[in-house]
PDB file of N, CA, C and O in Angstrom:
ATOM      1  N   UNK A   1      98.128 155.316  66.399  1.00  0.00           N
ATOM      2  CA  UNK A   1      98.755 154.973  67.646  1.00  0.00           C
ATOM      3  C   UNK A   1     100.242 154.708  67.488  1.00  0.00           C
ATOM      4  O   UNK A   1     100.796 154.693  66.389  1.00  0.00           O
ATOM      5  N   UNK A   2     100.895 154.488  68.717  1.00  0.00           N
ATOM      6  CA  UNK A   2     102.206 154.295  68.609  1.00  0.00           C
ATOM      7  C   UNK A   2     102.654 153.287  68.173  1.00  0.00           C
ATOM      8  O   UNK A   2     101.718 152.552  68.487  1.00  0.00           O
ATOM      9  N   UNK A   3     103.546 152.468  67.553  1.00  0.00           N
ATOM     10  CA  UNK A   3     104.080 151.390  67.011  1.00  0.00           C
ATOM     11  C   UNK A   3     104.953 150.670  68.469  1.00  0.00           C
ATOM     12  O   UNK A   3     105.289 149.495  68.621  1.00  0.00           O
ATOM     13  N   UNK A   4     105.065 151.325  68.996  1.00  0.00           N
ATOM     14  CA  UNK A   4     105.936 151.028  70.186  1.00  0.00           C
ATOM     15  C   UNK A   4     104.871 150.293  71.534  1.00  0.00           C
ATOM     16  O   UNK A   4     105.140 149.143  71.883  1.00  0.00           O
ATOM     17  N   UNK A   5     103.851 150.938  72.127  1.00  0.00           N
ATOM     18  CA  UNK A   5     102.964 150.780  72.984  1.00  0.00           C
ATOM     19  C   UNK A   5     101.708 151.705  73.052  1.00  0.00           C
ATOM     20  O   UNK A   5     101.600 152.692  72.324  1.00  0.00           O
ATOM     21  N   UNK A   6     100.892 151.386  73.841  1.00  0.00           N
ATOM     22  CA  UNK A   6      99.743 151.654  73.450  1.00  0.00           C
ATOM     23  C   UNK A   6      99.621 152.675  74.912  1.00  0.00           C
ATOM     24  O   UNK A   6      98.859 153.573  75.271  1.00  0.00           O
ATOM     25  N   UNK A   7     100.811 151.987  75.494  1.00  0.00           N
ATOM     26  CA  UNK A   7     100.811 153.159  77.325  1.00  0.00           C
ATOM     27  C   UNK A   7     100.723 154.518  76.873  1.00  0.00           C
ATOM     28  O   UNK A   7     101.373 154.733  75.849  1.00  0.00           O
ATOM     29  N   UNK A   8     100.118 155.466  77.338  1.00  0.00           N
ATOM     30  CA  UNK A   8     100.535 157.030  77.270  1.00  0.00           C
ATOM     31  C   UNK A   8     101.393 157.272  79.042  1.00  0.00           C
ATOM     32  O   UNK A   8     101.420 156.815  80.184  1.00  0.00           O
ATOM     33  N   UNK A   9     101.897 158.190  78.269  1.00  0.00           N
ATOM     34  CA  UNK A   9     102.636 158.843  80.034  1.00  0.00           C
ATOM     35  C   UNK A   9     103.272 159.718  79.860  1.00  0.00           C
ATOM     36  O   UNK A   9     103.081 160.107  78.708  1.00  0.00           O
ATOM     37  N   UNK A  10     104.204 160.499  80.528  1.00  0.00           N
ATOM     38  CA  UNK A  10     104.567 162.128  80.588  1.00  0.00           C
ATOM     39  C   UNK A  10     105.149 162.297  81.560  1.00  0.00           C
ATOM     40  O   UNK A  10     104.602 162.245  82.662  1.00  0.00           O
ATOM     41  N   UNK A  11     106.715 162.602  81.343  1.00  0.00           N
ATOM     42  CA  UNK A  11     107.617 162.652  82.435  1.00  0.00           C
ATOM     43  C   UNK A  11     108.764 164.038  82.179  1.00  0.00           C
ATOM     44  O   UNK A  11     109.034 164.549  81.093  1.00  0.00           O
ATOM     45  N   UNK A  12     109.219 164.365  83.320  1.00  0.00           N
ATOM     46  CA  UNK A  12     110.072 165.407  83.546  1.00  0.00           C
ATOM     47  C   UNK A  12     111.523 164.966  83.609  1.00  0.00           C
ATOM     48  O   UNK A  12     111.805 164.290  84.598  1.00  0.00           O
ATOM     49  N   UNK A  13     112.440 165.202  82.795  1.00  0.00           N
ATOM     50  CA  UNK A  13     114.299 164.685  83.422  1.00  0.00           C
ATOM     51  C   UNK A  13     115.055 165.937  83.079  1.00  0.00           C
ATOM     52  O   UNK A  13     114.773 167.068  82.682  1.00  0.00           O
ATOM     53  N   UNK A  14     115.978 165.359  83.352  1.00  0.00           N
ATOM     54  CA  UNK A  14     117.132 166.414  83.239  1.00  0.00           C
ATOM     55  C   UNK A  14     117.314 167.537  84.645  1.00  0.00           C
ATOM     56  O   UNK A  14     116.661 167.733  85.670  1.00  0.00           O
ATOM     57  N   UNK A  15     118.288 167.986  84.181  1.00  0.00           N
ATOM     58  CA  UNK A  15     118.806 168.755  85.596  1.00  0.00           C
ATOM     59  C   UNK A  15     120.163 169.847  84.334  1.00  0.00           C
ATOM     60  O   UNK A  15     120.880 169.558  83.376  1.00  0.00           O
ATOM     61  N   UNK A  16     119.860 171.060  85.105  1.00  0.00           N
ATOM     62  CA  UNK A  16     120.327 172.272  84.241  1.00  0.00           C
ATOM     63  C   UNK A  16     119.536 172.568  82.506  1.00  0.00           C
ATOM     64  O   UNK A  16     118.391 172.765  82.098  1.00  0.00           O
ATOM     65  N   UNK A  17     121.181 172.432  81.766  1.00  0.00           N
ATOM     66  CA  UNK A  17     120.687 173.352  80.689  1.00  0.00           C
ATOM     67  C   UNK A  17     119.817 171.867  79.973  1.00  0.00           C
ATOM     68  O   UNK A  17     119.396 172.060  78.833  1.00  0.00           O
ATOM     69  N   UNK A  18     119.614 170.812  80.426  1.00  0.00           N
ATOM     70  CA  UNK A  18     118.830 169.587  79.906  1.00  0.00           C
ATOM     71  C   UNK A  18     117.514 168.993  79.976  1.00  0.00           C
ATOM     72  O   UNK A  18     116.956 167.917  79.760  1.00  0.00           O
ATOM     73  N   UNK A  19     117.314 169.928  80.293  1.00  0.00           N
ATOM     74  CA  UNK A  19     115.938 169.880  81.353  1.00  0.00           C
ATOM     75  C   UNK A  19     114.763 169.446  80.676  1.00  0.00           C
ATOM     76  O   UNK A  19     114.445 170.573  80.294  1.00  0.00           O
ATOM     77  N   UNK A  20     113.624 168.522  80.100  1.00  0.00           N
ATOM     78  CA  UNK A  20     113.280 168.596  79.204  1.00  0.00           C
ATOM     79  C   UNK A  20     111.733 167.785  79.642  1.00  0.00           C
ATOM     80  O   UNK A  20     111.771 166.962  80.556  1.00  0.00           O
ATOM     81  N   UNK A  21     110.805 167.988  79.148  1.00  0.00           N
ATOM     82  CA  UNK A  21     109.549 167.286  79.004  1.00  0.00           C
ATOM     83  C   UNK A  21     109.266 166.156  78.081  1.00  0.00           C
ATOM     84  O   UNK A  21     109.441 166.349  76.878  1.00  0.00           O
ATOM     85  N   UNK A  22     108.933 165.230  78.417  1.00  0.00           N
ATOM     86  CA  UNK A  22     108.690 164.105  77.268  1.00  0.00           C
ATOM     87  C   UNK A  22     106.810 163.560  77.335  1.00  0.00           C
ATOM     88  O   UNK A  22     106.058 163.347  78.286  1.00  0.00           O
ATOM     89  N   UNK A  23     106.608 163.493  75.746  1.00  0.00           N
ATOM     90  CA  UNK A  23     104.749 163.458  76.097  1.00  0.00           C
ATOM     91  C   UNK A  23     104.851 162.237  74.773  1.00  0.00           C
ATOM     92  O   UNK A  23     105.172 162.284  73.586  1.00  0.00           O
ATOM     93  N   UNK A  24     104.476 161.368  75.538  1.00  0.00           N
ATOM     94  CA  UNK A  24     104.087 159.987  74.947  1.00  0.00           C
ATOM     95  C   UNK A  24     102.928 160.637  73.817  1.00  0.00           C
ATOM     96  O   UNK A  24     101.932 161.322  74.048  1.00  0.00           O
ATOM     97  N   UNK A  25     103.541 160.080  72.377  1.00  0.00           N
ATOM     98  CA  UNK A  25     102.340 160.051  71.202  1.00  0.00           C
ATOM     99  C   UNK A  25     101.135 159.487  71.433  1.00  0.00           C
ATOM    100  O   UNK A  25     100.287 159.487  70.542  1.00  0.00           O
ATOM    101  N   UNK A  26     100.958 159.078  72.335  1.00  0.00           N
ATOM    102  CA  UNK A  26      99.919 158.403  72.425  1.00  0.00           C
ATOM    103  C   UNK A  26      98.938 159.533  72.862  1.00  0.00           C
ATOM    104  O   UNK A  26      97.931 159.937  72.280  1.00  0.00           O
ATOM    105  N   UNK A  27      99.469 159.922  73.986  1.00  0.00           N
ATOM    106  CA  UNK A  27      99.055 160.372  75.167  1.00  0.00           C
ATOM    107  C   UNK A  27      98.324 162.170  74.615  1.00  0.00           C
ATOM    108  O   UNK A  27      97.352 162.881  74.870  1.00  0.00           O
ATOM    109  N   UNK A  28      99.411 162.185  73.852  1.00  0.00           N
ATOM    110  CA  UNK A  28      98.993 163.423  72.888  1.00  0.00           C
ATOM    111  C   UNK A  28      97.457 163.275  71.813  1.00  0.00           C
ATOM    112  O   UNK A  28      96.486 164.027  71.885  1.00  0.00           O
ATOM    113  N   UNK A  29      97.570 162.431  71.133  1.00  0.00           N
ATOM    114  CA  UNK A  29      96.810 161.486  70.108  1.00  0.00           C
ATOM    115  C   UNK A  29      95.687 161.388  71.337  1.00  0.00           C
ATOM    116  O   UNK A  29      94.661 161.773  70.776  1.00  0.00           O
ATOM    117  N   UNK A  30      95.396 161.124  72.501  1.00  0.00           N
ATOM    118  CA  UNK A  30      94.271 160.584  73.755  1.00  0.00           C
ATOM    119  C   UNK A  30      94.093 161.776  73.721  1.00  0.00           C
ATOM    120  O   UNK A  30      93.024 161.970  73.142  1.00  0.00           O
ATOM    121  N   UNK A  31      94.741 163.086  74.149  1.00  0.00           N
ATOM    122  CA  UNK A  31      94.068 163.911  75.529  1.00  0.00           C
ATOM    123  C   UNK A  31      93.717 165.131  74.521  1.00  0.00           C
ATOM    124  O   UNK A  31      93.859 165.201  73.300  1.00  0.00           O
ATOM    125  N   UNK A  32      93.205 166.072  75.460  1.00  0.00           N
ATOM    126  CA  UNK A  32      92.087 166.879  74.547  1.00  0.00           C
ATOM    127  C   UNK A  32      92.960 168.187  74.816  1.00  0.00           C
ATOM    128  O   UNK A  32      93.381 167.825  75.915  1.00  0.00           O
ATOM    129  N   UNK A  33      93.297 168.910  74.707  1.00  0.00           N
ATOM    130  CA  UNK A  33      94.193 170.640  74.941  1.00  0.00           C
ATOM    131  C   UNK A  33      94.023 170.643  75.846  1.00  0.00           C
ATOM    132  O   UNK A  33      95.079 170.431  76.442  1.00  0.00           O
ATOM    133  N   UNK A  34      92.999 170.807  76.675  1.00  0.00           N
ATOM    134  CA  UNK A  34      93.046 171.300  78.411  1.00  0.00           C
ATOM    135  C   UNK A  34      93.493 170.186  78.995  1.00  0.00           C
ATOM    136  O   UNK A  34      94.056 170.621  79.999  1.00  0.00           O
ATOM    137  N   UNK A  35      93.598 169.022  79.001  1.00  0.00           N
ATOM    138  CA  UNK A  35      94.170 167.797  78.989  1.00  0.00           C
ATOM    139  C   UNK A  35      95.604 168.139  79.204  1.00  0.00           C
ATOM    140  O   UNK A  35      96.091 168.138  80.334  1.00  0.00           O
ATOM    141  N   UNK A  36      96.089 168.347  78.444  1.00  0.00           N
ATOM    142  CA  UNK A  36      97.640 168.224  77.758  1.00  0.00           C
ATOM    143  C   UNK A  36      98.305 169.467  79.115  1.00  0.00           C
ATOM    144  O   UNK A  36      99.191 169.382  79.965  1.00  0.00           O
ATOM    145  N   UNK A  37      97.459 170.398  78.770  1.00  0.00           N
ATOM    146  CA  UNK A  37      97.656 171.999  79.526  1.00  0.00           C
ATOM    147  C   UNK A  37      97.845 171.779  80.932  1.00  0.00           C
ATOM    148  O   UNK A  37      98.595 172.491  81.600  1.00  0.00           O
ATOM    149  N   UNK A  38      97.203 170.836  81.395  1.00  0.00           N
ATOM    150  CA  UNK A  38      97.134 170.400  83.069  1.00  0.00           C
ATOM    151  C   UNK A  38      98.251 169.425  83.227  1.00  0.00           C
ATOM    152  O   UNK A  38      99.236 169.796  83.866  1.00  0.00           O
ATOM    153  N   UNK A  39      98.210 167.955  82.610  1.00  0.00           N
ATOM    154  CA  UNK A  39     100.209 167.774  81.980  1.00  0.00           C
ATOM    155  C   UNK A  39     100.887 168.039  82.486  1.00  0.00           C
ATOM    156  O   UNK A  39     101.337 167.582  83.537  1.00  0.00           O
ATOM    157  N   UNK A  40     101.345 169.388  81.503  1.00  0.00           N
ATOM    158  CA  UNK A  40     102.500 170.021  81.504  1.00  0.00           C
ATOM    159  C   UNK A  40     102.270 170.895  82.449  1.00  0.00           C
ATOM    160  O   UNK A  40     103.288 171.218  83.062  1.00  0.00           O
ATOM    161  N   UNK A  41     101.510 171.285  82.714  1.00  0.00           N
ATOM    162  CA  UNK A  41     101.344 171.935  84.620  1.00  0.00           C
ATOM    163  C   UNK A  41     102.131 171.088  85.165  1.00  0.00           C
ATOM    164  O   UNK A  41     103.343 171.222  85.338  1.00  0.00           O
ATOM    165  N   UNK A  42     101.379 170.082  85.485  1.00  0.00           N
ATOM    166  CA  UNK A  42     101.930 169.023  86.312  1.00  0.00           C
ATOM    167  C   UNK A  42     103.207 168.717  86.361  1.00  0.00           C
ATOM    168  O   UNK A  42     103.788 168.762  87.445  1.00  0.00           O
ATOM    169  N   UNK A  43     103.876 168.351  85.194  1.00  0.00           N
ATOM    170  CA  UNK A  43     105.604 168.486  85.099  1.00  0.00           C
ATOM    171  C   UNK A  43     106.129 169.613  84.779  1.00  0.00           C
ATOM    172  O   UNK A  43     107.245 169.695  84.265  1.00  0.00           O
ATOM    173  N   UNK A  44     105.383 170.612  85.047  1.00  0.00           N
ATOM    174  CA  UNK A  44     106.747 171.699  85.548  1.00  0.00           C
ATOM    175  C   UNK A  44     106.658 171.852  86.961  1.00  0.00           C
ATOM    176  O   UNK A  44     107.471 172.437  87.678  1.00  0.00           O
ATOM    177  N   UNK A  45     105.355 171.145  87.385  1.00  0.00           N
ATOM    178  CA  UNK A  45     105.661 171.593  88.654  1.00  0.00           C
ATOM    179  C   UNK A  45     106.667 170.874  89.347  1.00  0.00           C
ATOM    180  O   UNK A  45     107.263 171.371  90.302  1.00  0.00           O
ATOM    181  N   UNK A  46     106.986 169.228  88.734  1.00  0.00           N
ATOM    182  CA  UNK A  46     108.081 168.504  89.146  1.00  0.00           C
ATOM    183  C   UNK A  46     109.404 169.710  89.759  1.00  0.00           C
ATOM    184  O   UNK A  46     110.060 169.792  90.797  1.00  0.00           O
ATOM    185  N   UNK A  47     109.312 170.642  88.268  1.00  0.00           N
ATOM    186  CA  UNK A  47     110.633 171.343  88.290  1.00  0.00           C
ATOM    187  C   UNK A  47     110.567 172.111  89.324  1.00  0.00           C
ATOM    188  O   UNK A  47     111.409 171.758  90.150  1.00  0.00           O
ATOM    189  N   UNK A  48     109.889 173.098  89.702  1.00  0.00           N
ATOM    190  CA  UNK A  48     109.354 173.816  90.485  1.00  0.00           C
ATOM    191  C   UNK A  48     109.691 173.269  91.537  1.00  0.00           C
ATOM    192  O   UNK A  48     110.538 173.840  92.225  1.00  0.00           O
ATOM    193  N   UNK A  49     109.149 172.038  91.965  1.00  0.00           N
ATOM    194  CA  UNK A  49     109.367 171.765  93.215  1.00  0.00           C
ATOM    195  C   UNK A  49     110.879 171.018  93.478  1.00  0.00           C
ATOM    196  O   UNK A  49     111.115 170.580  94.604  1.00  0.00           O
ATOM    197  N   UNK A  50     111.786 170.903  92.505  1.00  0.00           N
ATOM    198  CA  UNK A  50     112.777 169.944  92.281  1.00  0.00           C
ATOM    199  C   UNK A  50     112.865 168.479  92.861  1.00  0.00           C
ATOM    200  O   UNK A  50     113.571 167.974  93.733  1.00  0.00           O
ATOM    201  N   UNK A  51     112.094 168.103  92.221  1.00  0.00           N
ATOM    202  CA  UNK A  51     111.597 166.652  92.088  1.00  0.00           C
ATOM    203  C   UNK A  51     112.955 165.790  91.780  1.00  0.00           C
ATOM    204  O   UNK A  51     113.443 164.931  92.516  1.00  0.00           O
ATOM    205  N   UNK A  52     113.391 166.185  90.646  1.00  0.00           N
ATOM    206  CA  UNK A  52     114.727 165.495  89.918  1.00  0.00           C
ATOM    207  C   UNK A  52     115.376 165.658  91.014  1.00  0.00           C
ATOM    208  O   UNK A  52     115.536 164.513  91.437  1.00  0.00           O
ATOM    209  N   UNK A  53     115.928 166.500  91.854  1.00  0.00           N
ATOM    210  CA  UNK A  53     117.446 166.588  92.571  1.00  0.00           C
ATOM    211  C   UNK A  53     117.020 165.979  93.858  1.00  0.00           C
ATOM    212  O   UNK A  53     117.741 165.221  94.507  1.00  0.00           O
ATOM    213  N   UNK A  54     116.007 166.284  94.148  1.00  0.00           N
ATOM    214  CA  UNK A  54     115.246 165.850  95.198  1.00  0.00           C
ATOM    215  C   UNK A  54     116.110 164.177  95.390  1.00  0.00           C
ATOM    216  O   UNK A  54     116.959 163.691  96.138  1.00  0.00           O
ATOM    217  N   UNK A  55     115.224 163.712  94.136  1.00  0.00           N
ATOM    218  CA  UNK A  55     115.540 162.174  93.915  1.00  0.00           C
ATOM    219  C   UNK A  55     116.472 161.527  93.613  1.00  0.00           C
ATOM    220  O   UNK A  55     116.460 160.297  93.659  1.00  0.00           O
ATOM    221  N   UNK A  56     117.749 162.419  93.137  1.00  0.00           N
ATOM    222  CA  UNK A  56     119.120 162.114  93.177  1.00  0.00           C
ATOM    223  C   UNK A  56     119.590 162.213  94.600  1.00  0.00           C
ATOM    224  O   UNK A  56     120.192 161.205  94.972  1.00  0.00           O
ATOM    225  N   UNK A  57     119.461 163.240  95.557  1.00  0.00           N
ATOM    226  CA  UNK A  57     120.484 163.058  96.607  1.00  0.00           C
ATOM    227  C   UNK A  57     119.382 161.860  97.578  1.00  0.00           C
ATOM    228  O   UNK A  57     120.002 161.214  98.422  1.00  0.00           O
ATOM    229  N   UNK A  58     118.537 161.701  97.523  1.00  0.00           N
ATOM    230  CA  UNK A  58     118.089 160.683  98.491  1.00  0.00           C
ATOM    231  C   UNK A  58     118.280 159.198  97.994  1.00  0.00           C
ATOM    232  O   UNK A  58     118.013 158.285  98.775  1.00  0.00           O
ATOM    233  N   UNK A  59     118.805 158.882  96.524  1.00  0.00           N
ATOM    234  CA  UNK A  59     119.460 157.767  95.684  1.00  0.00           C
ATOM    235  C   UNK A  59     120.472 157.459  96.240  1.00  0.00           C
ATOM    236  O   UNK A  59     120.768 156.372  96.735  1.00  0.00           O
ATOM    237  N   UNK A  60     121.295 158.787  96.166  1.00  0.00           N
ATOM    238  CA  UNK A  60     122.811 158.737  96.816  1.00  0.00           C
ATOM    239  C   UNK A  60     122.361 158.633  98.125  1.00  0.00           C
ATOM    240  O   UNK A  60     123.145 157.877  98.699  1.00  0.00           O
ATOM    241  N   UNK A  61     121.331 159.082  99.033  1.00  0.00           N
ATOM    242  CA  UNK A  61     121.899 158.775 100.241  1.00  0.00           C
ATOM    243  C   UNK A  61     122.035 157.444 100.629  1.00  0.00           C
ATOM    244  O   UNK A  61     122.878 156.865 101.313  1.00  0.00           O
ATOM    245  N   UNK A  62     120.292 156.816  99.624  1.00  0.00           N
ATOM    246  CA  UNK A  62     120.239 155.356 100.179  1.00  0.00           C
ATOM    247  C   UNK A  62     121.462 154.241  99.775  1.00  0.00           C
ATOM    248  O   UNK A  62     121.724 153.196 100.371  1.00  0.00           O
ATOM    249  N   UNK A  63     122.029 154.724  98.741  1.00  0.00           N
ATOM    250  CA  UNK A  63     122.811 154.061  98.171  1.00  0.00           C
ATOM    251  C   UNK A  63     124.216 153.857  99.185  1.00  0.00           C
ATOM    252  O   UNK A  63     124.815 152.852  99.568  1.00  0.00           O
ATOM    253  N   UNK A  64     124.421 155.381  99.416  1.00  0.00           N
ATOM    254  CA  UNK A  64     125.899 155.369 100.688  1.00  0.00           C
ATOM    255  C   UNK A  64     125.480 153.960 101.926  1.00  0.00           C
ATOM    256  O   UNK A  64     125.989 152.942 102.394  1.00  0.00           O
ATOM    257  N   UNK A  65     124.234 154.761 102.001  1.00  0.00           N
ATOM    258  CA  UNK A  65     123.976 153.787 103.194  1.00  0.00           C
ATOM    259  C   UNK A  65     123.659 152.483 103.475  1.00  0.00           C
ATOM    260  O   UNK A  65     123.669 151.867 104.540  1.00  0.00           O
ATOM    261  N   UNK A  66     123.264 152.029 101.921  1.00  0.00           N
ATOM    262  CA  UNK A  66     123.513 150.329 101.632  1.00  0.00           C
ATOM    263  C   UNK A  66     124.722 150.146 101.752  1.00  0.00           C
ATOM    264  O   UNK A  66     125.015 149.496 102.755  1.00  0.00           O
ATOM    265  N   UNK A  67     125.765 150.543 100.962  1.00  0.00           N
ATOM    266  CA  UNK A  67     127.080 150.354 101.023  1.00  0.00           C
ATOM    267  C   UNK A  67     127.525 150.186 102.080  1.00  0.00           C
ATOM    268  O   UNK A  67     128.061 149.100 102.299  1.00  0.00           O
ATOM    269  N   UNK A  68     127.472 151.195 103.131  1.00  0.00           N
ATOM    270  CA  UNK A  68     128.040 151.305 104.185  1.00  0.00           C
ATOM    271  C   UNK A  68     127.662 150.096 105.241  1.00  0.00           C
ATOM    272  O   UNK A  68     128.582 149.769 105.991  1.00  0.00           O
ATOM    273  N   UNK A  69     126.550 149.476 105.366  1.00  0.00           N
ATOM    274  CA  UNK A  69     125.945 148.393 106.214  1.00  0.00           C
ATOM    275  C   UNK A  69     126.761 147.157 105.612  1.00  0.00           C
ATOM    276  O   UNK A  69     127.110 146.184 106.280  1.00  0.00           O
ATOM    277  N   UNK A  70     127.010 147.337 104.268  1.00  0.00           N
ATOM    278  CA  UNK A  70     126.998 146.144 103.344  1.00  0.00           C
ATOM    279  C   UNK A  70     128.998 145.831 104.098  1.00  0.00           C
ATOM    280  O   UNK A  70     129.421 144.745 104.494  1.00  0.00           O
ATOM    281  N   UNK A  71     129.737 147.064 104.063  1.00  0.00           N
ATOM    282  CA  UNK A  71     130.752 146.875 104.589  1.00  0.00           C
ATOM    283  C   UNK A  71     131.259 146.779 105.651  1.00  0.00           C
ATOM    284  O   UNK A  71     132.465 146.567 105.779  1.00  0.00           O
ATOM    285  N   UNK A  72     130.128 146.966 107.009  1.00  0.00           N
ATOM    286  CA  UNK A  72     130.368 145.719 108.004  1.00  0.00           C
ATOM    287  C   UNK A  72     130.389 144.729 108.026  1.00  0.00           C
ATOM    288  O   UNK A  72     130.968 144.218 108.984  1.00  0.00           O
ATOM    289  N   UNK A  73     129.913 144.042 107.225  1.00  0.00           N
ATOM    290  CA  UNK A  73     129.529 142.499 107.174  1.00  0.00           C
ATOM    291  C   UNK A  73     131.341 142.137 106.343  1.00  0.00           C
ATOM    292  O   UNK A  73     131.383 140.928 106.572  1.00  0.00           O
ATOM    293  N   UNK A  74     132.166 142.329 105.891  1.00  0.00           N
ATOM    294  CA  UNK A  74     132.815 142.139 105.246  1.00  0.00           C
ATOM    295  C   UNK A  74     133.665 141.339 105.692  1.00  0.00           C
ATOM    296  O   UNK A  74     133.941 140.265 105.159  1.00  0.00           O
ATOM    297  N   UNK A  75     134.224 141.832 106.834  1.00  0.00           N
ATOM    298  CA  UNK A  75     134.997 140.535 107.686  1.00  0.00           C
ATOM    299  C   UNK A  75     134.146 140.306 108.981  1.00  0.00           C
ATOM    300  O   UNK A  75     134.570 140.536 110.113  1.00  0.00           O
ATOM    301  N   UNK A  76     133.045 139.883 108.721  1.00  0.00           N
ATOM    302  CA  UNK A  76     131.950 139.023 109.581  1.00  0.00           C
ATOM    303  C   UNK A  76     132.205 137.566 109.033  1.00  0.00           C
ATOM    304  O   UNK A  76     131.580 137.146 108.059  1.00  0.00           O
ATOM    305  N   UNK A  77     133.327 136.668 109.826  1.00  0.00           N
ATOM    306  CA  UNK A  77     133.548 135.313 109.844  1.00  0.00           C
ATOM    307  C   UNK A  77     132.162 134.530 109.382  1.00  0.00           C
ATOM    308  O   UNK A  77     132.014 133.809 108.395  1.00  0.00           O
ATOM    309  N   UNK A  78     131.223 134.881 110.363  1.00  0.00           N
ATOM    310  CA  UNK A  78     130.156 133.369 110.264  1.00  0.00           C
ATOM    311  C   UNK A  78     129.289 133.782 108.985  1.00  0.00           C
ATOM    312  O   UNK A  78     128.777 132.809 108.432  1.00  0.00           O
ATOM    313  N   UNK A  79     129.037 134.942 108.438  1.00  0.00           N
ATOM    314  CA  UNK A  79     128.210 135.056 107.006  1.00  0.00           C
ATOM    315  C   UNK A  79     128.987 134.229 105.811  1.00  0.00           C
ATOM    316  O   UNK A  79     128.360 133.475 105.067  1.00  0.00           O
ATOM    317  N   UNK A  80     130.519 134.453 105.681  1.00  0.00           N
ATOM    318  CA  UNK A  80     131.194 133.399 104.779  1.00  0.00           C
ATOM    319  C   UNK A  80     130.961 132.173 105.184  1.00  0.00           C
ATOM    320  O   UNK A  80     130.602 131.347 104.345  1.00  0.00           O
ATOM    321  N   UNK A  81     131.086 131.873 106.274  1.00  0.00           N
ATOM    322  CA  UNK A  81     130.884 130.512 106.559  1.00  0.00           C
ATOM    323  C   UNK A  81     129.953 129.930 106.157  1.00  0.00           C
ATOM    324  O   UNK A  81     130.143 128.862 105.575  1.00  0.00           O
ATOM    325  N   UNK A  82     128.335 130.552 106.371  1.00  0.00           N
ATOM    326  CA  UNK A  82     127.447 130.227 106.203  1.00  0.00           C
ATOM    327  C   UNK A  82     127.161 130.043 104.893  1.00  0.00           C
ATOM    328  O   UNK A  82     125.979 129.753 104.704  1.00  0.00           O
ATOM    329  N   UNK A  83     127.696 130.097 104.125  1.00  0.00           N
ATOM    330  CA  UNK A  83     127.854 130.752 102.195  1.00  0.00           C
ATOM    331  C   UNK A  83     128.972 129.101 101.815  1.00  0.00           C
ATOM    332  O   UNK A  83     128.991 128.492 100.746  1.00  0.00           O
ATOM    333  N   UNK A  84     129.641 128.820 102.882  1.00  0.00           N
ATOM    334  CA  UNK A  84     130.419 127.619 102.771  1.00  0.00           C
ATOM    335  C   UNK A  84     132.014 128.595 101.894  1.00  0.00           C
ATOM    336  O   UNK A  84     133.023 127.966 101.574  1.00  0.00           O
TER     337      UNK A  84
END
């Protein structure tokens, strides 16, 4: 087993020439070939479906759009006040 954790798991990152699969030792060491084969189905289909970029521009959107709420409040008198 792993020295690290005993979790298995299997994830997809990167975006372009970085693109890469990662398969927990564990998880390898657990699952049986057709196991593994369905997997890596599974995270390419991430790619396939662009999962990664997907989840970057809706980061950025939520993120603009915290920001942006966050900077009305900025010269809102009674929230400082209330903060003393």
């Amino acid at each position: 087993g792993s020295r690290r954790s005993s979790h298995s798991n299997a994830f997809f990152v990167g975006i372009g020439a970085t693109k890469r699969i990662a398969l927990f030792d564990t998880l390898i060491e657990q699952a049986t070939t057709e196991e593994l084969v369905a997997i890596l189905a599974h995270e390419v289909g991430h790619e396939k479906l662009r999962h990664v970029q997907i989840n970057m521009i809706i980061g950025l959107v939520y993120t603009f759009t915290l920001f942006s709420i966050m900077s009305l409040f900025l010269g809102y008198e009674p929230l400082f006040a209330a903060f003393g």
